[in-house]
Amino acid sequence: MVLAAFVAACVPALVLADVFSLSNLEWTLKNQNGSIVIPATIPSQAHLDLVKAGIITEPLLGINDFTERWVVNDNWTYTADLTPFTRSLESDGSQKTLLVFYGLDTIANITVAGHPVAWVDNQFQQYVYDVSDLLASPLHRDNNVTVAFESAWYYGMNASSRPDAEYSPTGDFEYAGVRQFIRKTQSDFGWDWGPAFVPSGIFKPAYLVTLSESSSHSISSAPASHPLLASESGGIFIEESSLEISKVGQTPISTPDQNADWLVNVTLAVRSAIAGEHPTVTISIPELHVTSKPLPVPSIAVSTKSPTFVSASFTIPDSIPERWFTHDLGTPKLYNFTVTLALSSGESAQTASFTTRSGFRTIQLVQTPYSQEDIETRGITPGDQWHFVINGNTFYTKGTNIIPFDPFYARMTSGQVRWIIESAVKSGQNMLRVWGGGIYQPSDELTGVYDFYSACDELGILAWSEMIFSDATYPVDSWLLDSIDPEVRQNLRRINKHPSNAQWAGGNEIEGIVITINQTLANGTHYLDEFVELFGDFLHDITFQEESSVAYTDCSTTSGVLSLDPYVIRFDNKTPGFIYGNSERYNYDASQAFNYSTYPVSRFVNEFGFHSMPSFYSWEEVLLSPEDFSFNSTVVSSRDHHPPAGSLAWPNPNAPQGQGQMTMAVEAWLPTPNTTDSNQTFAQWCWSTQLFQSMNMVSEIAWYRRGAGLGENNLGALVWQLNDIWQGVSWSSVEYSGRWKVLNYGMSNIYTPVVIYPFWTPDNQTLEVLVTSDRWEPVSGTAQLTWYDWAGTALESSTHHFTVPSLNNSVIFQGQGLDTILPVGYDATEVWLLLNLTAKVDGETVAHEQYFTPVSLAESNIVEPSVTVTHAEDLTFKVSAQTGVAPWTWLDHPSGTVGYFVDVSTGSPLNGFYLVPGIERTVEFVPNQALSKVSNPDPGDFVIRSIWNNTHL
């Protein structure tokens, strides 16, 4: 900003406007008693600055989540001298200065030039203050901006100990019993997949914006030099902007008319140093050669103390724009929208102009009852629908859930987040659920550190958005609602422009909690009533006041509604034999992992998962001693938070239960890792937990997709979870470093448009093979079923032709009794079945592959496969088995690399496959060079393994 200061000295004050990033100031951080005073930066959080200063080491190392708890117990103050900014201000006071914070974490007092500005208590709000008068009259020569943070933990204990504080009958994680009183990332206080660091700091960008009155000087109509300042020539700051595209007449609960005109609505929150008696808004879409006429909006007074809200809209014929679709259903088409606010008419009009990107789509969450015709002609089980419709087309939702990307938000980058989203897209997903215990995901780097929603728009993946309430009862005290109201409105308005946004849910899993409380506690009705007040009324009404194009649901997992207008939640008001709402499934009894009778029969399953270890490579990032590299070492076990401790007890006293669940799963379904090399044994244990996780989730996904053609008409499956927050035990499919677990390759297989899958019911020895399609048109193709022995000899094969209706399945094989299913003369431990299909989809030939073993691989008589691998400098690897089948052949890329493996013949992700003698596989490692610390890995450092290596070097 040296250039900005130079410009300030040369340009007449009356046309001066600028944006000064507070990141350019020299900041200090100190604790409450002043024993620690260190340089700091923003955006940042106290832990990160303490690491840079050498006071603490990286919080994710070793047991630092325990040893660095002292940071949480202190208060931390950020201070910077404003002289580099104030020396550029005009002495005549003609300029107005706004202090803009896009995120403060969380409880803080703000002072400027010695004057108190505000006390804040909401991490999810943005704050804007006119500090012009304060800068003009500093107290005691104080020229600082200071943000003094209070420990959120201590604040929470104080708030929860008030006589009028409501007791919550729900359990918790580490820092227990306080988070429902604090508008802060709920998982900051601990969760069953991550640490509890309770960070604090100026965690998002902050700015000083100068505005000036208009004058006789020339007025520019060009967009501002800085995107946050909409007025190049001086007087207008757009504090908030909302761009929403819907169909004329559309509401969040109605079926949009696909032939109706598009309605483009813009809302601006304006702070202006210039009055506008007859302002107008103009909206243009250059790619479409469409520009609205100047649209009149209410007058705008001179006001830099608070914003003036104005709205304008115009229509575009349906036929003009191309529609935005998810990547798997069409093209995620985006357009540039230029919005111009003119404060008056004439050549000297003061204008503010900015450009943003959005797309044209309708997205509907259908929750109305199935018709009698559906019940009679389609065999649908009575009840309500619960699925999404894009641009008038019902589709199958395939995806995962996301959690915060890092314990310390401020250090995330768009590149890291984009890789996570790309990993979802590459694995065939079309929706990500933004979990309600984390944070409202950002739209850009300038205001949010990194980009999330814009990347989803571009990559063509929907985002199910949630407000930040999770797994607790929340009091409805007026002071809390007063903080929640602007929080929710600001985030709704910001996210409106994103075509990727699919719906808003009030929170995560709370509806089921209050149903249970209502059934079990004498005063349970009180908590149910409060839930209705907050999630059924308050948040519902705010949502529909701010947007009209996406649905609102009270909770992630819900029993559905009795009525949409008025909004009445169903709760336990259910008719036996009917299906309502959506569901989730967690079963940690590994013996039931593939028991289909334990899977929910549901319209939509929005959470299901099983935990696994990160890879050996991830453990290398954080384990500090050789003895730590063991499945049940103290440090490894300390990073298993399932079930949670429920207190600050460390290491988690409940970890043996979670460790045992993974152990029993591997022992039941895979050869138990045990070799003479302790590191290999540990590595195989880590990988084997991932392999079981993938096998389990693939089985569930296949079952739920099958349900699209059954009475439940299941049209959605979202796995818990996509990303990791640290190197520890979790449900993720992508590790903290960006490394794909086995599950992400498993999803890339089972989320392909047309799949073949063997459904085996051991109780009656029934095998049913189905082909399932999620395409909008019938799909025809050929399936091949081939039995092999473990030496790799093909025993018998059959070919099956199929045609699958839209969003449906076809049975291609049914058999009962091992005597009739298995090749003659072979025992169930001696053989396995390879299932292949080829089909025409969208004019292209696609293939899919699955495997079936009639008994667990722990019982199968696998033989030494003698796997060989040859590699080239372009990171292609040709693998083959010489003497036997290698189940779940897996390639690992070396430490410091990020990327994924693809089948060179198809370009699709491929890893974790059955390698059969005589059938070579060639895969290529495609690196993400921007994230990889090793840019040119040695092909010799890649590792190949299979379950044979669980017990053999």
Coordinates of C-alpha atoms in Angstrom, one line a residue, residues 145-461:
V145 CA -6.0 -0.3 16.4
T146 CA -6.4 -2.9 19.1
V147 CA -8.4 -6.1 19.1
A148 CA -8.3 -7.7 22.6
F149 CA -9.6 -11.3 22.6
E150 CA -11.0 -13.0 25.6
S151 CA -10.6 -16.8 26.0
A152 CA -13.7 -18.3 24.5
W153 CA -13.4 -21.2 27.0
Y154 CA -13.5 -18.9 30.0
Y155 CA -16.2 -16.7 28.4
G156 CA -18.2 -19.8 27.9
M157 CA -17.8 -21.0 31.5
N158 CA -18.9 -17.6 32.7
A159 CA -21.9 -17.5 30.4
S160 CA -22.9 -21.1 31.3
S161 CA -22.7 -20.4 35.0
R162 CA -25.1 -17.5 35.0
P163 CA -28.2 -18.1 37.2
D164 CA -30.4 -17.8 34.1
A165 CA -28.2 -20.0 31.9
E166 CA -30.1 -23.0 30.6
Y167 CA -28.8 -26.4 31.3
S168 CA -28.3 -28.6 28.2
P169 CA -29.0 -32.3 28.6
T170 CA -26.8 -33.2 25.7
G171 CA -23.3 -34.7 25.9
D172 CA -20.2 -33.0 24.5
F173 CA -16.6 -33.5 23.4
E174 CA -13.6 -31.9 25.1
Y175 CA -14.3 -28.4 26.2
A176 CA -17.7 -29.3 27.4
G177 CA -20.9 -27.5 28.1
V178 CA -20.1 -24.0 26.7
R179 CA -20.2 -24.0 22.9
Q180 CA -24.0 -23.5 22.6
F181 CA -23.6 -20.1 24.3
I182 CA -20.9 -19.0 21.8
R183 CA -21.3 -18.2 18.1
K184 CA -18.1 -19.9 17.2
T185 CA -17.1 -22.9 15.2
Q186 CA -18.6 -25.7 17.3
S187 CA -15.8 -28.2 16.6
D188 CA -13.2 -25.8 17.9
F189 CA -14.2 -27.2 21.3
G190 CA -13.5 -30.8 20.1
W191 CA -15.3 -33.4 18.1
D192 CA -15.0 -37.1 17.5
W193 CA -12.7 -36.7 14.5
G194 CA -10.6 -33.8 15.5
P195 CA -8.7 -31.8 18.2
A196 CA -9.9 -28.9 20.4
F197 CA -7.6 -25.9 20.1
V198 CA -10.3 -23.2 20.7
P199 CA -8.3 -20.7 18.6
S200 CA -8.7 -16.9 18.7
G201 CA -7.6 -14.1 16.4
I202 CA -8.4 -11.8 13.5
F203 CA -8.9 -14.9 11.3
K204 CA -10.2 -13.2 8.2
P205 CA -9.0 -10.2 6.2
A206 CA -9.6 -6.7 7.6
Y207 CA -9.5 -3.3 5.9
L208 CA -9.7 0.4 6.3
V209 CA -11.8 2.0 3.6
T210 CA -11.7 5.7 2.9
L211 CA -14.7 7.5 1.3
S212 CA -14.9 11.1 0.1
E213 CA -17.7 13.5 -0.9
S214 CA -18.3 14.2 -4.6
S215 CA -17.0 17.4 -6.1
S216 CA -16.6 19.2 -9.4
H217 CA -13.7 17.0 -10.2
S218 CA -14.2 14.5 -13.0
I219 CA -16.1 11.4 -11.9
S220 CA -15.1 8.0 -13.1
S221 CA -17.6 5.3 -14.0
A222 CA -15.0 2.6 -14.1
P223 CA -15.0 -0.3 -11.6
A224 CA -12.9 0.3 -8.6
S225 CA -9.2 -0.6 -8.6
H226 CA -9.9 -2.7 -5.5
P227 CA -12.8 -5.2 -5.7
L228 CA -14.0 -4.3 -2.2
L229 CA -14.4 -0.6 -3.1
A230 CA -17.2 -0.4 -5.7
S231 CA -16.7 3.3 -6.4
E232 CA -13.5 4.3 -8.2
S233 CA -14.1 7.9 -7.7
G234 CA -14.7 8.0 -4.0
G235 CA -17.9 7.9 -2.1
I236 CA -19.5 4.5 -2.1
F237 CA -18.7 1.3 -0.2
I238 CA -20.8 -1.8 -0.9
E239 CA -20.8 -3.5 2.5
E240 CA -22.9 -6.4 1.3
S241 CA -24.3 -7.6 -2.0
S242 CA -26.8 -10.3 -2.9
L243 CA -27.4 -11.6 -6.4
E244 CA -30.2 -14.2 -6.6
I245 CA -31.4 -15.8 -9.8
S246 CA -34.8 -17.6 -9.8
K247 CA -37.8 -18.1 -11.9
V248 CA -40.6 -15.5 -11.9
G249 CA -43.1 -16.6 -9.3
Q250 CA -40.7 -19.1 -7.7
T251 CA -40.7 -19.7 -4.0
P252 CA -38.6 -22.0 -1.9
I253 CA -41.5 -24.4 -1.4
S254 CA -43.1 -24.3 -4.9
T255 CA -42.2 -26.1 -8.1
P256 CA -40.6 -23.5 -10.4
D257 CA -42.1 -23.1 -13.9
Q258 CA -39.2 -24.1 -16.1
N259 CA -40.6 -22.0 -19.0
A260 CA -41.0 -18.9 -17.0
D261 CA -38.6 -15.9 -17.4
W262 CA -35.6 -15.7 -15.2
L263 CA -35.7 -13.2 -12.4
V264 CA -32.4 -11.5 -11.5
N265 CA -32.6 -9.8 -8.1
V266 CA -29.8 -7.6 -6.7
T267 CA -29.7 -6.3 -3.1
L268 CA -26.9 -3.9 -2.0
A269 CA -26.0 -2.7 1.5
V270 CA -24.5 0.8 0.8
R271 CA -22.5 3.1 2.9
S272 CA -22.1 6.4 1.1
A273 CA -20.5 9.7 1.6
I274 CA -22.7 11.1 -1.2
A275 CA -26.5 11.5 -1.2
G276 CA -28.5 9.9 -4.0
E277 CA -31.9 11.4 -4.6
H278 CA -32.9 9.3 -7.6
P279 CA -30.4 6.3 -7.6
T280 CA -30.6 3.5 -10.1
V281 CA -29.2 0.0 -10.4
T282 CA -28.1 -1.4 -13.8
I283 CA -27.4 -5.1 -14.3
S284 CA -25.5 -6.4 -17.4
I285 CA -24.4 -9.8 -18.6
P286 CA -21.9 -9.1 -21.3
E287 CA -21.7 -12.7 -22.6
L288 CA -25.4 -12.7 -23.3
H289 CA -25.4 -9.1 -24.6
V290 CA -28.1 -8.3 -22.0
T291 CA -28.3 -5.1 -20.0
S292 CA -31.2 -4.0 -17.9
K293 CA -32.5 -0.5 -18.1
P294 CA -31.6 1.7 -15.1
L295 CA -33.8 0.3 -12.4
P296 CA -35.0 2.9 -9.8
V297 CA -34.3 2.2 -6.1
P298 CA -35.1 4.2 -3.0
S299 CA -33.0 7.3 -2.2
I300 CA -29.7 6.9 -0.5
A301 CA -28.8 9.3 2.3
V302 CA -25.4 10.3 3.3
S303 CA -24.6 7.6 5.8
T304 CA -21.3 6.0 6.7
K305 CA -22.5 5.0 10.2
S306 CA -24.9 2.3 8.9
P307 CA -25.8 0.8 5.6
T308 CA -28.8 1.6 3.4
F309 CA -30.3 -1.5 1.7
V310 CA -31.6 -1.2 -1.9
S311 CA -33.0 -3.9 -4.2
A312 CA -33.7 -4.1 -7.9
S313 CA -34.6 -6.8 -10.3
F314 CA -35.3 -7.5 -13.9
T315 CA -36.3 -10.5 -16.1
I316 CA -34.5 -12.4 -18.8
P317 CA -36.4 -14.7 -21.2
D318 CA -35.8 -18.4 -20.3
S319 CA -34.3 -19.2 -23.7
I320 CA -31.4 -16.7 -23.5
P321 CA -29.0 -18.1 -21.0
E322 CA -27.5 -21.6 -20.8
R323 CA -28.4 -23.4 -17.6
W324 CA -25.9 -24.4 -14.9
F325 CA -25.8 -28.1 -14.2
T326 CA -23.6 -30.2 -12.0
H327 CA -20.5 -31.6 -13.8
D328 CA -22.0 -35.1 -14.1
L329 CA -25.4 -33.9 -15.5
G330 CA -24.3 -31.2 -17.9
T331 CA -22.1 -28.1 -18.0
P332 CA -21.7 -25.8 -14.9
K333 CA -22.2 -22.7 -17.1
L334 CA -21.3 -19.3 -15.4
Y335 CA -21.7 -15.7 -16.5
N336 CA -20.2 -12.4 -15.5
F337 CA -22.7 -10.0 -13.9
T338 CA -21.8 -6.4 -13.7
V339 CA -23.9 -4.4 -11.2
T340 CA -23.7 -0.6 -11.3
L341 CA -25.2 1.7 -8.8
A342 CA -25.7 5.3 -9.9
L343 CA -26.6 7.8 -7.2
S344 CA -28.1 10.3 -9.6
S345 CA -28.7 10.9 -13.3
G346 CA -26.5 12.9 -15.7
E347 CA -22.9 13.0 -16.8
S348 CA -21.6 13.6 -13.3
A349 CA -23.4 10.7 -11.7
Q350 CA -21.5 9.1 -8.9
T351 CA -21.4 5.4 -9.7
A352 CA -20.3 2.2 -8.0
S353 CA -19.7 -0.9 -10.2
F354 CA -18.6 -4.4 -9.5
T355 CA -18.6 -7.7 -11.4
T356 CA -19.4 -11.1 -10.0
R357 CA -20.1 -14.6 -11.4
S358 CA -23.2 -16.6 -11.2
G359 CA -25.4 -19.0 -13.1
F360 CA -28.9 -19.8 -14.1
R361 CA -30.4 -22.9 -12.5
T362 CA -33.4 -24.0 -10.4
I363 CA -32.8 -26.4 -7.5
Q364 CA -35.7 -27.8 -5.6
L365 CA -36.0 -30.0 -2.5
V366 CA -39.2 -32.0 -3.0
Q367 CA -40.9 -32.8 0.3
T368 CA -44.5 -33.3 -0.8
P369 CA -46.4 -36.6 -0.5
Y370 CA -46.1 -39.3 -3.3
S371 CA -49.3 -39.5 -5.3
Q372 CA -51.6 -42.4 -5.3
E373 CA -50.6 -43.0 -8.9
D374 CA -46.9 -43.3 -7.8
I375 CA -47.9 -45.7 -5.2
E376 CA -50.0 -47.9 -7.5
T377 CA -48.1 -47.8 -10.7
R378 CA -44.5 -47.4 -9.5
G379 CA -44.7 -49.4 -6.3
I380 CA -43.6 -46.5 -4.2
T381 CA -44.0 -46.9 -0.5
P382 CA -46.5 -44.3 0.8
G383 CA -45.2 -41.2 2.5
D384 CA -43.3 -38.1 1.5
Q385 CA -40.7 -37.4 -1.1
W386 CA -37.3 -36.2 -0.1
H387 CA -35.0 -35.5 -3.0
F388 CA -33.5 -32.8 -5.2
V389 CA -34.6 -31.6 -8.6
I390 CA -32.2 -29.5 -10.8
N391 CA -33.7 -27.5 -13.7
G392 CA -36.8 -29.6 -13.5
N393 CA -35.0 -33.0 -13.5
T394 CA -35.0 -35.4 -10.6
F395 CA -31.5 -36.7 -10.1
Y396 CA -29.5 -39.0 -7.8
T397 CA -27.5 -37.1 -5.3
K398 CA -24.0 -38.6 -4.8
G399 CA -21.6 -37.0 -2.4
T400 CA -20.0 -36.6 1.0
N401 CA -19.9 -34.3 4.0
I402 CA -17.2 -31.7 4.7
I403 CA -15.8 -30.5 8.0
P404 CA -13.5 -27.6 8.7
F405 CA -10.3 -28.0 6.6
D406 CA -7.9 -27.1 9.4
P407 CA -8.1 -26.4 13.1
F408 CA -6.8 -23.0 12.2
Y409 CA -8.9 -21.4 9.5
A410 CA -6.5 -18.5 8.8
R411 CA -3.8 -20.7 7.3
M412 CA -6.0 -22.4 4.7
T413 CA -5.5 -21.6 1.0
S414 CA -7.8 -21.7 -2.0
G415 CA -5.4 -24.3 -3.6
Q416 CA -5.8 -26.7 -0.7
V417 CA -9.6 -26.3 -0.6
R418 CA -9.9 -26.6 -4.4
W419 CA -8.0 -29.9 -4.3
I420 CA -10.5 -31.3 -1.8
I421 CA -13.4 -30.2 -4.0
E422 CA -11.6 -31.5 -7.1
S423 CA -11.1 -34.9 -5.3
A424 CA -14.9 -35.0 -4.8
V425 CA -15.6 -34.2 -8.4
K426 CA -13.0 -36.7 -9.7
S427 CA -14.7 -39.4 -7.5
G428 CA -18.0 -38.8 -9.2
Q429 CA -19.7 -36.7 -6.5
N430 CA -22.3 -34.0 -7.3
M431 CA -23.0 -32.7 -3.8
L432 CA -21.0 -31.7 -0.7
R433 CA -22.9 -31.1 2.6
V434 CA -21.4 -28.2 4.5
W435 CA -21.7 -29.6 8.0
G436 CA -23.4 -27.4 10.6
G437 CA -20.8 -27.7 13.3
G438 CA -18.1 -26.0 11.4
I439 CA -18.2 -22.6 9.6
Y440 CA -20.0 -20.8 6.9
Q441 CA -17.8 -21.5 4.0
P442 CA -16.4 -18.4 2.2
S443 CA -16.8 -17.2 -1.4
D444 CA -13.5 -15.5 -2.1
E445 CA -10.0 -14.8 -0.7
L446 CA -10.4 -11.0 -0.3
T447 CA -13.0 -11.4 2.4
G448 CA -12.7 -15.1 3.4
V449 CA -9.0 -16.1 3.2
Y450 CA -9.9 -18.9 0.7
D451 CA -12.6 -19.6 -1.9
F452 CA -15.1 -22.4 -1.5
Y453 CA -18.5 -21.6 -3.1
S454 CA -17.0 -20.0 -6.2
A455 CA -14.9 -23.2 -6.7
C456 CA -18.0 -25.3 -6.3
D457 CA -19.8 -23.1 -8.9
E458 CA -16.9 -23.5 -11.4
L459 CA -16.4 -27.2 -10.8
G460 CA -20.1 -28.1 -11.0
I461 CA -20.8 -29.5 -7.5

